[in-house]
Structures are given as structure tokens and as C-alpha cells.
PDB file of C-alpha atoms and ligand atoms in Angstrom:
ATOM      1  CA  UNK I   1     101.831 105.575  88.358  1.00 57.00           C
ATOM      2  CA  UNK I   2     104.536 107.886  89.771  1.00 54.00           C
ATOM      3  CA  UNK I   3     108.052 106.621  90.585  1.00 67.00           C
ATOM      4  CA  UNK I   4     109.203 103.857  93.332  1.00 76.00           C
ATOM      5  CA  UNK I   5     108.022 104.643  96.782  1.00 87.00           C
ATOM      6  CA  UNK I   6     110.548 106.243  99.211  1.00 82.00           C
ATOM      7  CA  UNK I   7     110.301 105.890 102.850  1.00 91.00           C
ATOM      8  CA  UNK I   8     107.089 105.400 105.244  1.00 96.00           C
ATOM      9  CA  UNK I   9     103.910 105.866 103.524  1.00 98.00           C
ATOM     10  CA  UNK I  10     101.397 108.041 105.587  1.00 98.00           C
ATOM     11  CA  UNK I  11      97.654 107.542 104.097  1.00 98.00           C
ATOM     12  CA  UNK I  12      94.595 109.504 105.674  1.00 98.00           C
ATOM     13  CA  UNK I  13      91.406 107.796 104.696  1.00 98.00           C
ATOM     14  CA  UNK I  14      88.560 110.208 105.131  1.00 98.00           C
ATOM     15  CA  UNK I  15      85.694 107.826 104.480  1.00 98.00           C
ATOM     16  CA  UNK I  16      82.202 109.673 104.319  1.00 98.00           C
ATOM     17  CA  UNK I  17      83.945 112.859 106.471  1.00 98.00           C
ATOM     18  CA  UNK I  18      84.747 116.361 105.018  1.00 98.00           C
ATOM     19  CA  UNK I  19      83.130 118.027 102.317  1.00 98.00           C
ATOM     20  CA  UNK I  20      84.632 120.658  99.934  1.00 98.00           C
ATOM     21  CA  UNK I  21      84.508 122.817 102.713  1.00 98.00           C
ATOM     22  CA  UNK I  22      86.053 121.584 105.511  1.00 98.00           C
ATOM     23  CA  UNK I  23      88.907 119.952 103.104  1.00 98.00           C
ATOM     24  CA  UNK I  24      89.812 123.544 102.111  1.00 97.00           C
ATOM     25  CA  UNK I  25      89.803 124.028 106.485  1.00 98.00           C
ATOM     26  CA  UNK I  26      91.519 121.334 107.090  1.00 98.00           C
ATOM     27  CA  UNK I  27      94.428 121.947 104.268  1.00 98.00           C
ATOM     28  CA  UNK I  28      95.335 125.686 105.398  1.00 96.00           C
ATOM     29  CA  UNK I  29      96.445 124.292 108.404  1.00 97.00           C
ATOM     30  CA  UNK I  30      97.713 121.112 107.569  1.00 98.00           C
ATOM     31  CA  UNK I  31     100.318 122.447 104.707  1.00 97.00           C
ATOM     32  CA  UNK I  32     101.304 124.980 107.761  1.00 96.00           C
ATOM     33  CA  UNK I  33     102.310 122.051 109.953  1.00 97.00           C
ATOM     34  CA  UNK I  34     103.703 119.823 107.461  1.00 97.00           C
ATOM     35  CA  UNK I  35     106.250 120.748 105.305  1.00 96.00           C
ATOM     36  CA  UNK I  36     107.185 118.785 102.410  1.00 95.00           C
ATOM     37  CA  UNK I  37     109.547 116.146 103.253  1.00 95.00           C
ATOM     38  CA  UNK I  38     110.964 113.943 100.804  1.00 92.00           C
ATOM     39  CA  UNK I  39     112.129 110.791 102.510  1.00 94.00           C
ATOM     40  CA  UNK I  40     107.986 109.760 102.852  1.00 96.00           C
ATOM     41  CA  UNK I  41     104.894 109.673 100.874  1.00 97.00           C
ATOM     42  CA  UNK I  42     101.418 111.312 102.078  1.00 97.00           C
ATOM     43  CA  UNK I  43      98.521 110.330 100.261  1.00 98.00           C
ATOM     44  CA  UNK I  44      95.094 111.387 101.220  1.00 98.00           C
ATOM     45  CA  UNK I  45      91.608 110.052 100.471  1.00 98.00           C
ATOM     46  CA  UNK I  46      88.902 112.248 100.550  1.00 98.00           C
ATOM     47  CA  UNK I  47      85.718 111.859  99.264  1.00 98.00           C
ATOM     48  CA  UNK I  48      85.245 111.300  95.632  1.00 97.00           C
ATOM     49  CA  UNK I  49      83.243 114.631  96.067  1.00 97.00           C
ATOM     50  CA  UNK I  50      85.998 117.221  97.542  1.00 97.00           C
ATOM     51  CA  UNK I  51      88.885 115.654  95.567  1.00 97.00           C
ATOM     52  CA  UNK I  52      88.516 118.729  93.456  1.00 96.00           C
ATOM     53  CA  UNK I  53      88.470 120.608  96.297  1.00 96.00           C
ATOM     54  CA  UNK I  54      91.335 119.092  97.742  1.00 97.00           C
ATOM     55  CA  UNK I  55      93.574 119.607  94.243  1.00 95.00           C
ATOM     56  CA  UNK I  56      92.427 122.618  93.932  1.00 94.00           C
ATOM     57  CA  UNK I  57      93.685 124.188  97.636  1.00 93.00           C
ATOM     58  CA  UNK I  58      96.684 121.733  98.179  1.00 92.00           C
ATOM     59  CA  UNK I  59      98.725 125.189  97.532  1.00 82.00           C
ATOM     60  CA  UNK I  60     100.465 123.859  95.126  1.00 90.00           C
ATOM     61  CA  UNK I  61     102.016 120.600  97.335  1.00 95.00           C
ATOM     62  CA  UNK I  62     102.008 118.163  94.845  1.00 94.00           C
ATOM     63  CA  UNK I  63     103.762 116.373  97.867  1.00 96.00           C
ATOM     64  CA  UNK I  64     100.550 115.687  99.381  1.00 97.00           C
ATOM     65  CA  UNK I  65      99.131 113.148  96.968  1.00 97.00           C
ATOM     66  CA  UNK I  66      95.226 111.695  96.537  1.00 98.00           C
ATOM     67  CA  UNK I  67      93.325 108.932  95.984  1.00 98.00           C
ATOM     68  CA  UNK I  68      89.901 106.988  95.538  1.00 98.00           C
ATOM     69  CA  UNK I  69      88.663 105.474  98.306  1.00 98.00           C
ATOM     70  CA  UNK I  70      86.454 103.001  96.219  1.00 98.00           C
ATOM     71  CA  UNK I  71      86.059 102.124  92.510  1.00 98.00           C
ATOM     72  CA  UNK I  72      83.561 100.482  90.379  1.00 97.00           C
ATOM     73  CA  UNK I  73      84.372  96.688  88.601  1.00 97.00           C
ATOM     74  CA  UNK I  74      83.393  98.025  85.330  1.00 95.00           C
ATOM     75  CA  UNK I  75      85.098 100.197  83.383  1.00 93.00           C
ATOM     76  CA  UNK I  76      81.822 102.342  82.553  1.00 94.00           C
ATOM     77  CA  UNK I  77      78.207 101.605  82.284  1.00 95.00           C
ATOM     78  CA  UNK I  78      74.945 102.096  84.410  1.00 97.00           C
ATOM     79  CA  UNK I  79      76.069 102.009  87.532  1.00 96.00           C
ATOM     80  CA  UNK I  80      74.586 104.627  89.350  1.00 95.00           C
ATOM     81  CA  UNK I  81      76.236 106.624  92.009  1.00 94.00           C
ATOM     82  CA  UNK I  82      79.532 104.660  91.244  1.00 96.00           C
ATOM     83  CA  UNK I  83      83.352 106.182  89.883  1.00 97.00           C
ATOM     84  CA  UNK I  84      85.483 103.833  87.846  1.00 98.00           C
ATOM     85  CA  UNK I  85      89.094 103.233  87.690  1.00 97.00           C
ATOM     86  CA  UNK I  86      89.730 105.063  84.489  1.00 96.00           C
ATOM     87  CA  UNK I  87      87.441 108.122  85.366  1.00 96.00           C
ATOM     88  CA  UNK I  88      89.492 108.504  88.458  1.00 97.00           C
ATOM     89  CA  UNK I  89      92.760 108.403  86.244  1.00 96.00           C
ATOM     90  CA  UNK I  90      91.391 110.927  84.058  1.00 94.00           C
ATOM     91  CA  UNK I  91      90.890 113.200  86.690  1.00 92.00           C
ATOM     92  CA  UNK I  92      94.662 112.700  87.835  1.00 85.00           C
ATOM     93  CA  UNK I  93      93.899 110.918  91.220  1.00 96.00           C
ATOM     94  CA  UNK I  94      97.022 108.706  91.567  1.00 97.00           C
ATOM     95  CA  UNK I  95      95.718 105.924  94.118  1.00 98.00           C
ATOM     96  CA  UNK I  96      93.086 104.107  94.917  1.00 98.00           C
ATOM     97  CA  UNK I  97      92.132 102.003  97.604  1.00 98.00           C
ATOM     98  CA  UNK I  98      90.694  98.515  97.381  1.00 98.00           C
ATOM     99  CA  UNK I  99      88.853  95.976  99.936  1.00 97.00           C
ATOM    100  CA  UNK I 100      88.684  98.302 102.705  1.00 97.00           C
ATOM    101  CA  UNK I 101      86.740  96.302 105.092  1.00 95.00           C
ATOM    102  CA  UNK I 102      83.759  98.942 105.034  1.00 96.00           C
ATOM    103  CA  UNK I 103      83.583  98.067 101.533  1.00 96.00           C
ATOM    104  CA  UNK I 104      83.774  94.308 102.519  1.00 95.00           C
ATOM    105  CA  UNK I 105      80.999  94.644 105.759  1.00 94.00           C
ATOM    106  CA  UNK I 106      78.811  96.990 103.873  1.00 95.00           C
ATOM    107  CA  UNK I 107      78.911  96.685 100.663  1.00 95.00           C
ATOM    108  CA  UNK I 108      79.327  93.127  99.485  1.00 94.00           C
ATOM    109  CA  UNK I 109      83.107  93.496  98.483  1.00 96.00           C
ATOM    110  CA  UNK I 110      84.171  89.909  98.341  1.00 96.00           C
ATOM    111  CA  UNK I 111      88.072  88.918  97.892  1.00 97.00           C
ATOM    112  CA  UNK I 112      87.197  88.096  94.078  1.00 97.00           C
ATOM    113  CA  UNK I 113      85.340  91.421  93.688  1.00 97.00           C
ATOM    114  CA  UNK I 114      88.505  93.374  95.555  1.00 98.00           C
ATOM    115  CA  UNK I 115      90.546  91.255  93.088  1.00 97.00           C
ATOM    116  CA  UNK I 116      88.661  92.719  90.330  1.00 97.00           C
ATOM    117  CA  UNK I 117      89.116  96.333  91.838  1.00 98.00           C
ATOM    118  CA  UNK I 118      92.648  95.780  92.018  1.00 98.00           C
ATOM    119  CA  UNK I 119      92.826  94.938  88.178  1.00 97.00           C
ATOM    120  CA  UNK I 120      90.841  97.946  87.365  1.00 97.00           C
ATOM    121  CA  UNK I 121      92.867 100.351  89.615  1.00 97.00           C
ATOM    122  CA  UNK I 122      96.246  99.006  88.153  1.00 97.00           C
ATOM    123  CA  UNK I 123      95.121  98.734  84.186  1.00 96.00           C
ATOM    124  CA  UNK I 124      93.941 102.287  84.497  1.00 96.00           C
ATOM    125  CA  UNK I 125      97.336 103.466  85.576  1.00 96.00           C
ATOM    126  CA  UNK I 126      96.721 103.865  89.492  1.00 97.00           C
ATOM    127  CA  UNK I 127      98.651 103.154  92.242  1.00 97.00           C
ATOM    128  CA  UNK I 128      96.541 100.639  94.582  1.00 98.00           C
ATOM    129  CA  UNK I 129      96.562 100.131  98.234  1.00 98.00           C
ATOM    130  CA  UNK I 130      95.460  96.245  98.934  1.00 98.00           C
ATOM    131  CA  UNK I 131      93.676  96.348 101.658  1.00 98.00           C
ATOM    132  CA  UNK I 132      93.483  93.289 104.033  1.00 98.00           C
ATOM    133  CA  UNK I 133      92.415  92.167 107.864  1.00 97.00           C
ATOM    134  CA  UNK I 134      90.858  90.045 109.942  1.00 97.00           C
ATOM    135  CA  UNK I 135      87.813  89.988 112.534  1.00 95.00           C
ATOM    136  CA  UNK I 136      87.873  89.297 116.188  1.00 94.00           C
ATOM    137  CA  UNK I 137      85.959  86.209 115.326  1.00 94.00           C
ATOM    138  CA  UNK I 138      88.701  84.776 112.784  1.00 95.00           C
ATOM    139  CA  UNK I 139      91.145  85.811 115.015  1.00 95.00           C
ATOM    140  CA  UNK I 140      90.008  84.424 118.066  1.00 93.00           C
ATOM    141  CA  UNK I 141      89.480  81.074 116.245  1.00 96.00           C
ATOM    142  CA  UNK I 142      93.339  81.303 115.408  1.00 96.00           C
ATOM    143  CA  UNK I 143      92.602  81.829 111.415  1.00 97.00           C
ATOM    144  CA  UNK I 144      94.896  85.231 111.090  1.00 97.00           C
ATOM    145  CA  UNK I 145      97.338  83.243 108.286  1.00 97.00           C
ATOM    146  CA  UNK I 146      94.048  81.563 106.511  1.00 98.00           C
ATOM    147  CA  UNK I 147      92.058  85.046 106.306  1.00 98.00           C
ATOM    148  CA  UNK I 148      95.156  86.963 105.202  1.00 98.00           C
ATOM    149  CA  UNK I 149      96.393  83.959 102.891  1.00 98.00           C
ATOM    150  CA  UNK I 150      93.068  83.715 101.308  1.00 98.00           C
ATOM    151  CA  UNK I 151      92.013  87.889 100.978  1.00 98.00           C
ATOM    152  CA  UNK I 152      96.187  88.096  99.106  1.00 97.00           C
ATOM    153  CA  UNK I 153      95.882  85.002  97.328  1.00 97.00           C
ATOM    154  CA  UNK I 154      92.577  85.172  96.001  1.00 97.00           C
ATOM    155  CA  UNK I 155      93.196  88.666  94.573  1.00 97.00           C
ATOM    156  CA  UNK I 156      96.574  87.810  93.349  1.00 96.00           C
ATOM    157  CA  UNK I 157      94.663  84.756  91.300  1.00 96.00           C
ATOM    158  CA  UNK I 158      92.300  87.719  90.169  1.00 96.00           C
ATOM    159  CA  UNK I 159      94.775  89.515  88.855  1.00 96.00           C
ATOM    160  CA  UNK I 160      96.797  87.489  87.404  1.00 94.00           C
ATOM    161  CA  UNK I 161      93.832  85.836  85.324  1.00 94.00           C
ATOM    162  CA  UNK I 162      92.676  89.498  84.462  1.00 92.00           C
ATOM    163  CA  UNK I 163      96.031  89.600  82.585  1.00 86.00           C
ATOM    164  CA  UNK I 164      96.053  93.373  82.834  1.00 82.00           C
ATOM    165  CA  UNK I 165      99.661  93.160  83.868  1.00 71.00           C
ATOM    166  CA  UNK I 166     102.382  93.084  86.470  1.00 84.00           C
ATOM    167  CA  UNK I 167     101.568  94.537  89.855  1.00 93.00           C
ATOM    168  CA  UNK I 168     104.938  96.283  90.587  1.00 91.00           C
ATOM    169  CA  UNK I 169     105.697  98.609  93.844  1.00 91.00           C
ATOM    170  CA  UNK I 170     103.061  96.853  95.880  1.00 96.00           C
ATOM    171  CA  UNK I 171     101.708  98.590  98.523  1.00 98.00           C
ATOM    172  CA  UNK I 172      99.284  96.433 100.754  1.00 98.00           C
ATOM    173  CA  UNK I 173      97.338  97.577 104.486  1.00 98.00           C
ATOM    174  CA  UNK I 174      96.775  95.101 106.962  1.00 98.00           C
ATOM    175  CA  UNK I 175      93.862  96.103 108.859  1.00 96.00           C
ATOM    176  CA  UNK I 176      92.490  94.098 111.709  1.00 96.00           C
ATOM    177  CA  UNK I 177      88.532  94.796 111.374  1.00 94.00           C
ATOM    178  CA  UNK I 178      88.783  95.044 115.549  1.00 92.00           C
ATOM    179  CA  UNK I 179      90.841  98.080 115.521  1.00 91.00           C
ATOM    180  CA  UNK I 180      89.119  99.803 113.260  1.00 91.00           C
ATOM    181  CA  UNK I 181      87.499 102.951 114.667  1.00 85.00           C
ATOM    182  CA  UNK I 182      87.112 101.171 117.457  1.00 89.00           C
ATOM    183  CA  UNK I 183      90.485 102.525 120.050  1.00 86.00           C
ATOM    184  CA  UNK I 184      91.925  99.046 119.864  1.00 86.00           C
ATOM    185  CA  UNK I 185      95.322  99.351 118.291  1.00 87.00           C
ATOM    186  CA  UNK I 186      97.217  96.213 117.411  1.00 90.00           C
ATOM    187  CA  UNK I 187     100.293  95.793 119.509  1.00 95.00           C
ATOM    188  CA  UNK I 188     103.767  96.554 117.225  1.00 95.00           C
ATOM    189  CA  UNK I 189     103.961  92.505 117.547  1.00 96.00           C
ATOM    190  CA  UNK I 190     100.290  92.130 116.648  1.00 95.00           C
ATOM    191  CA  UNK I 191     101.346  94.023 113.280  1.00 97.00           C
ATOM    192  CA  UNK I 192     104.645  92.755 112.446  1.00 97.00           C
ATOM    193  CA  UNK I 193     103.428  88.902 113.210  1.00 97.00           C
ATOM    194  CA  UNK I 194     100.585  89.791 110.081  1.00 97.00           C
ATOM    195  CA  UNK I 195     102.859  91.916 108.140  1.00 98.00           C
ATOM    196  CA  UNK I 196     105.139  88.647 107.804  1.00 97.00           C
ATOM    197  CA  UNK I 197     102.182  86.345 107.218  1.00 98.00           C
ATOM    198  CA  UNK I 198     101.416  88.777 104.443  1.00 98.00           C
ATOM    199  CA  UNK I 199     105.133  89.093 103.435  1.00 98.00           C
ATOM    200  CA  UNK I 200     105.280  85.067 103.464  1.00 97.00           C
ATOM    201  CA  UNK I 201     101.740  85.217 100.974  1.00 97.00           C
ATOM    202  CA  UNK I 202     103.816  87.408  98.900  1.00 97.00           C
ATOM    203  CA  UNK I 203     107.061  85.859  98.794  1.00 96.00           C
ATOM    204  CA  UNK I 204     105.143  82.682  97.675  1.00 95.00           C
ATOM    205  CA  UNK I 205     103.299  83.988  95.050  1.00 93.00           C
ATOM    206  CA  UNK I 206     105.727  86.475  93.563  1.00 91.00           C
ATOM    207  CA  UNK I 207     109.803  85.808  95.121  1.00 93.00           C
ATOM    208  CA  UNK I 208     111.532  86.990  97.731  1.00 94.00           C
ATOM    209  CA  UNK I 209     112.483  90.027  96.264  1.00 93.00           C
ATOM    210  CA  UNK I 210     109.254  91.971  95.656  1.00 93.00           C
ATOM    211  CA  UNK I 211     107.955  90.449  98.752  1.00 95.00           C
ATOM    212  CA  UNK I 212     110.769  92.035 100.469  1.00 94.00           C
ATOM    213  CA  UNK I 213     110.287  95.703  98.827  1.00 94.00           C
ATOM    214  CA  UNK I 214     106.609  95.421  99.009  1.00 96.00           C
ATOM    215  CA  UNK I 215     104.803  98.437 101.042  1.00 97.00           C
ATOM    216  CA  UNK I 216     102.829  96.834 103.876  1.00 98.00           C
ATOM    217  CA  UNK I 217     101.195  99.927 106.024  1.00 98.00           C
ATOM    218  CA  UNK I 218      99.187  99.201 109.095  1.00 97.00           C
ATOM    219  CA  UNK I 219      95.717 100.330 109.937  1.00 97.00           C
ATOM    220  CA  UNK I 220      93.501 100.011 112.752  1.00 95.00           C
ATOM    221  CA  UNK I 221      93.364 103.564 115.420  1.00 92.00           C
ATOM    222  CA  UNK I 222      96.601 104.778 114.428  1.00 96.00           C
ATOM    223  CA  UNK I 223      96.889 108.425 117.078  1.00 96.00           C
ATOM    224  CA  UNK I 224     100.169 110.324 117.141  1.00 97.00           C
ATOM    225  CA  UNK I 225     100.599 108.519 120.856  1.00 96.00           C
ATOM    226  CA  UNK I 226     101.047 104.825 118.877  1.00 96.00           C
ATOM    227  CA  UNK I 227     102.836 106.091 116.000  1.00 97.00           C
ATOM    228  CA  UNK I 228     106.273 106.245 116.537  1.00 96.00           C
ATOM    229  CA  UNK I 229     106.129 101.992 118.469  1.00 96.00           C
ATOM    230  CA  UNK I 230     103.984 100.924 114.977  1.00 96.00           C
ATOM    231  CA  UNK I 231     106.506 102.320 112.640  1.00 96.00           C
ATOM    232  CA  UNK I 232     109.351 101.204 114.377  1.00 96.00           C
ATOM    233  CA  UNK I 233     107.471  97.563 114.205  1.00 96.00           C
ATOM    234  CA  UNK I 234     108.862  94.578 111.987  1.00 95.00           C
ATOM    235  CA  UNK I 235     107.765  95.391 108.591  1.00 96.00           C
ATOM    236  CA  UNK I 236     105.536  98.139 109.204  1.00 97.00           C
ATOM    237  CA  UNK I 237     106.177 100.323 106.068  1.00 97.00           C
ATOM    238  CA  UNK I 238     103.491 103.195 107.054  1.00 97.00           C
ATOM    239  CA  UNK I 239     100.080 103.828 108.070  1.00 98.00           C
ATOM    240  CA  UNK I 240      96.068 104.129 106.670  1.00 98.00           C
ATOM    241  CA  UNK I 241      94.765 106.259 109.085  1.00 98.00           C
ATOM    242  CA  UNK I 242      90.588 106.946 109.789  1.00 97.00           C
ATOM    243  CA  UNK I 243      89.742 108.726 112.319  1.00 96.00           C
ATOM    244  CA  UNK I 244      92.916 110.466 113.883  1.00 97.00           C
ATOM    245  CA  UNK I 245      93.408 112.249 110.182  1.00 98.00           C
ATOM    246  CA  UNK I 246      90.744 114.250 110.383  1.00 98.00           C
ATOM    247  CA  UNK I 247      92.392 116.393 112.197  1.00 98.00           C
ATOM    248  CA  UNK I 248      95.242 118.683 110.695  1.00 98.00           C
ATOM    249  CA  UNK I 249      96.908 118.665 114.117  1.00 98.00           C
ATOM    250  CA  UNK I 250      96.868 114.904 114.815  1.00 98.00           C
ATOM    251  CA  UNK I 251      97.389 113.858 110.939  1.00 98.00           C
ATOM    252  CA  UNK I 252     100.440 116.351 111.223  1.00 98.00           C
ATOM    253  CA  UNK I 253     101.867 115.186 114.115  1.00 98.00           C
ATOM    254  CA  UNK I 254     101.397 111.188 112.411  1.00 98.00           C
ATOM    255  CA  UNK I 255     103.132 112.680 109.336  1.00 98.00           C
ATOM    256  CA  UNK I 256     106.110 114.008 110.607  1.00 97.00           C
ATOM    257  CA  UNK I 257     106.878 110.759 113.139  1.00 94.00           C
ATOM    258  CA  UNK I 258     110.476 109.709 113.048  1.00 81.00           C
ATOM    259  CA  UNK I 259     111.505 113.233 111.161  1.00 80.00           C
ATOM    260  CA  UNK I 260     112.899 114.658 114.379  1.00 69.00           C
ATOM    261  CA  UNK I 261     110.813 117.645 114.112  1.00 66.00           C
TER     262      UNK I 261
HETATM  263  C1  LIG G   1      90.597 103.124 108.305  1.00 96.02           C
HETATM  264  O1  LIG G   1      89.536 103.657 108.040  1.00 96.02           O
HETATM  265  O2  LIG G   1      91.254 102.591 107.391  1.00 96.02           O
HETATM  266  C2  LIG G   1      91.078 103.154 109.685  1.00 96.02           C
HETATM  267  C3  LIG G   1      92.182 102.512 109.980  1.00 96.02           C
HETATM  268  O3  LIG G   1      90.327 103.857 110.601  1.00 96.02           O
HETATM  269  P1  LIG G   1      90.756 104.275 112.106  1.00 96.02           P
HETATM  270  O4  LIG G   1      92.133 104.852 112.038  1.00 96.02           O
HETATM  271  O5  LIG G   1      89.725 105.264 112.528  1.00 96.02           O
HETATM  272  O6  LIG G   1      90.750 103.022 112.925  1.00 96.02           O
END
């Protein structure tokens, strides 16, 4: 794992989008319109598929960083059609995301499993993004703190029995499963009321301290028209972003907020 985080983090999650092909598209114009900066991190997540791809015809911008969007629980064994943890170190991907809620709907990820993922991701040297939200459902029967408590605690208590080490430099989302894809953004106050919930998880489990320094980015419809009111929102440390990175133009525009350019 690369030094301490510095400044917003900017993630583009790329789900099933954007094979070798239209990564090497999209990064011609991207590393046109964003210049390195070094007061932020960019991380991307393409498909396990075009992360060569993506390496290959970053130019040289080691700036603009890449991860796994899932990884197996085992280390290796027949699992077919899945990547593990240490597979996706040896192939120099630095991050890795765990319990997206895609993963959760549609694929059986439960808070143990993502606790598992989160072991594997950090034992093989990776820098994990913790992902976390709730639904409409939970929300509108007032459970926000009990969903969020439970999805951080229970992979905390993973973790910590997997004894594969301290998690340092956390970087966590909060998602709300409502906004994703879907146009509904949370409001900055919708975000920085979870982010503290999460911060509160945090500061209970592991102090004050690395609750305070922890990473929390916020995900959920995230255009360049919301992103300057989310980052300037309690707590909001940066941004996983679907559907509006896609686009060089729009990703851009997200990745330079606050920059004054
Ligand atoms: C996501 O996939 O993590 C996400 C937040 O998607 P979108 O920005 O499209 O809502």
C-alpha cells in the first residue's frame, strides 16, 4: 500500500462498462483534461478485463491509480470466473473495492463475506475501499445508524478475528442503495449526518484519532453539478462515482472540483 492519503479522494467505478477499447478512448482524453495534481488521489476501477489496458495507456500517469472492483474470499482455488486478492497484488493493482451494494443485491455479499474481502484485500497488500449504505426501505423505517453500525461493525469483527493485521489509512464509501444510478443524490446533510454515524462506528471501535483521519467518500449520482456542495459537506472526504465517470468530460470536471481550474 502506497503512502498516507492526501486530500479528496476521487474514485470512478466502471462496473461492467468499458472494455480495452474504449478505456484506451476514454484515457486520451481524460489525461488531456486532467493534469496531475498532487493535493488529491484518483483511483479508477475498470474492469478486471481492461486493467491492462488501462496501465498500459495511462501515459505514464502513475497519478491516476487502479483498482479491483471485486475479489474472491479465497486466496486461490476453483473458483471459476473469480480474481483474488493476491492475484490482483501481483498484477500491481493498488485498491480494491469491497461490499459494493451490487455485490451485496446480486451476488450474495453479506457483511461477514465483505468482512472477509476486506481481510483478503488488506493481507495481500491492497488498499481497500469499505463500502457501506442503506436502502430506501431501512431508511424509511429510520434504521440509517443500525444498517451502517452493523455493515462497519460486523466487518471490523471480521477483521479483527482474521488477525491479518491493522487496518491503517481507512478509506470507507457510504453509499445510500437509493442514489445509486438512480439521479437521487443525497443532500450534503443527508451525507455528512451518515458520514458521522460512520465516524461515531469508527471512533468506537478504533479511537478518536483514526476515526478522525479516516477517508469517508460519498457515493450515490455524484455529476459535476453536485460536486462542489458534497465535498464541501461535513466529513465528506471524496467521491465513488458510477455513472457520471464514464465520461472523460464529466469525470474531469468531478476531478478537478475545488482546484480552481
Ligand atoms: C457506484 O457505482 O458506486 C455509484 C455511486 O454509481 P452512480 O454514481 O452511477 O450512482
Amino acid at each position: 500500500m502506497s503512502e498516507a492519503l492526501r486530500g479528496p479522494v476521487l474514485a470512478a467505478n466502471w462496473k461492467m462498462y468499458k472494455g480495452p477499447g474504449a478505456t484506451r478512448v476514454f484515457l486520451d482524453r481524460f489525461v488531456a483534461l486532467y493534469p496531475a495534481h498532487s493535493d488529491r488521489s484518483v483511483v479508477f476501477f475498470p474492469s478486471a478485463i481492461s486493467i491492462p489496458a488501462f496501465v498500459a495507456d495511462r501515459s505514464g500517469r502513475e497519478d491516476l491509480e487502479v483498482g479491483i472492483q471485486d475479489v474472491h474470499t479465497e486466496v486461490e482455488g476453483a473458483c471459476t470466473g473469480a480474481v483474488s486478492a493476491a492475484m490482483a497484488a501481483e498484477a500491481e493493482i493498488g485498491w480494491g473495492l469491497a461490499g459494493h451494494s451490487e455485490r451485496r443485491r446480486d451476488f450474495g455479499d453479506h457483511d461477514a463475506t465483505v468482512g472477509i474481502k476486506l481481510s483478503r484485500l488488506l493481507e495481500a497488500g491492497l488498499r481497500p475501499i469499505l463500502c457501506v449504505g442503506e436502502t430506501l426501505e431501512e431508511r424509511r423505517g429510520g434504521l440509517l445508524e443500525e444498517v451502517l453500525s452493523r455493515q462497519v461493525e460486523t466487518a471490523l469483527d471480521v477483521l479483527e478475528s482474521s488477525g491479518c493485521g491493522p487496518w491503517n489509512d481507512k478509506v470507507l464509501a457510504y453509499e445510500p442503495v437509493w442514489a445509486i444510478g438512480t439521479g437521487e443524490t443525497a443532500t450534503p446533510g443527508d451525507a455528512a449526518e451518515a458520514h458521522g454515524l460512520i465516524r461515531e462506528v469508527l471512533s468506537r471501535r478504533a479511537g478518536d484519532e483514526p476515526a478522525a483521519t479516516a477517508k469517508i467518500l460519498y457515493g450515490g449520482s455524484v455529476k459535476p453539478g453536485n460536486i462542489e456542495a458534497l465535498l464541501g459537506a461535513d466529513g465528506v472526504d471524496g467521491v465513488l462515482v458510477g455513472g457520471a465517470s464514464l465520461d472523460p468530460d464529466s469525470f474531469a470536471r468531478i476531478c478537478l472540483a475545488g482546484s480552481g481550474r
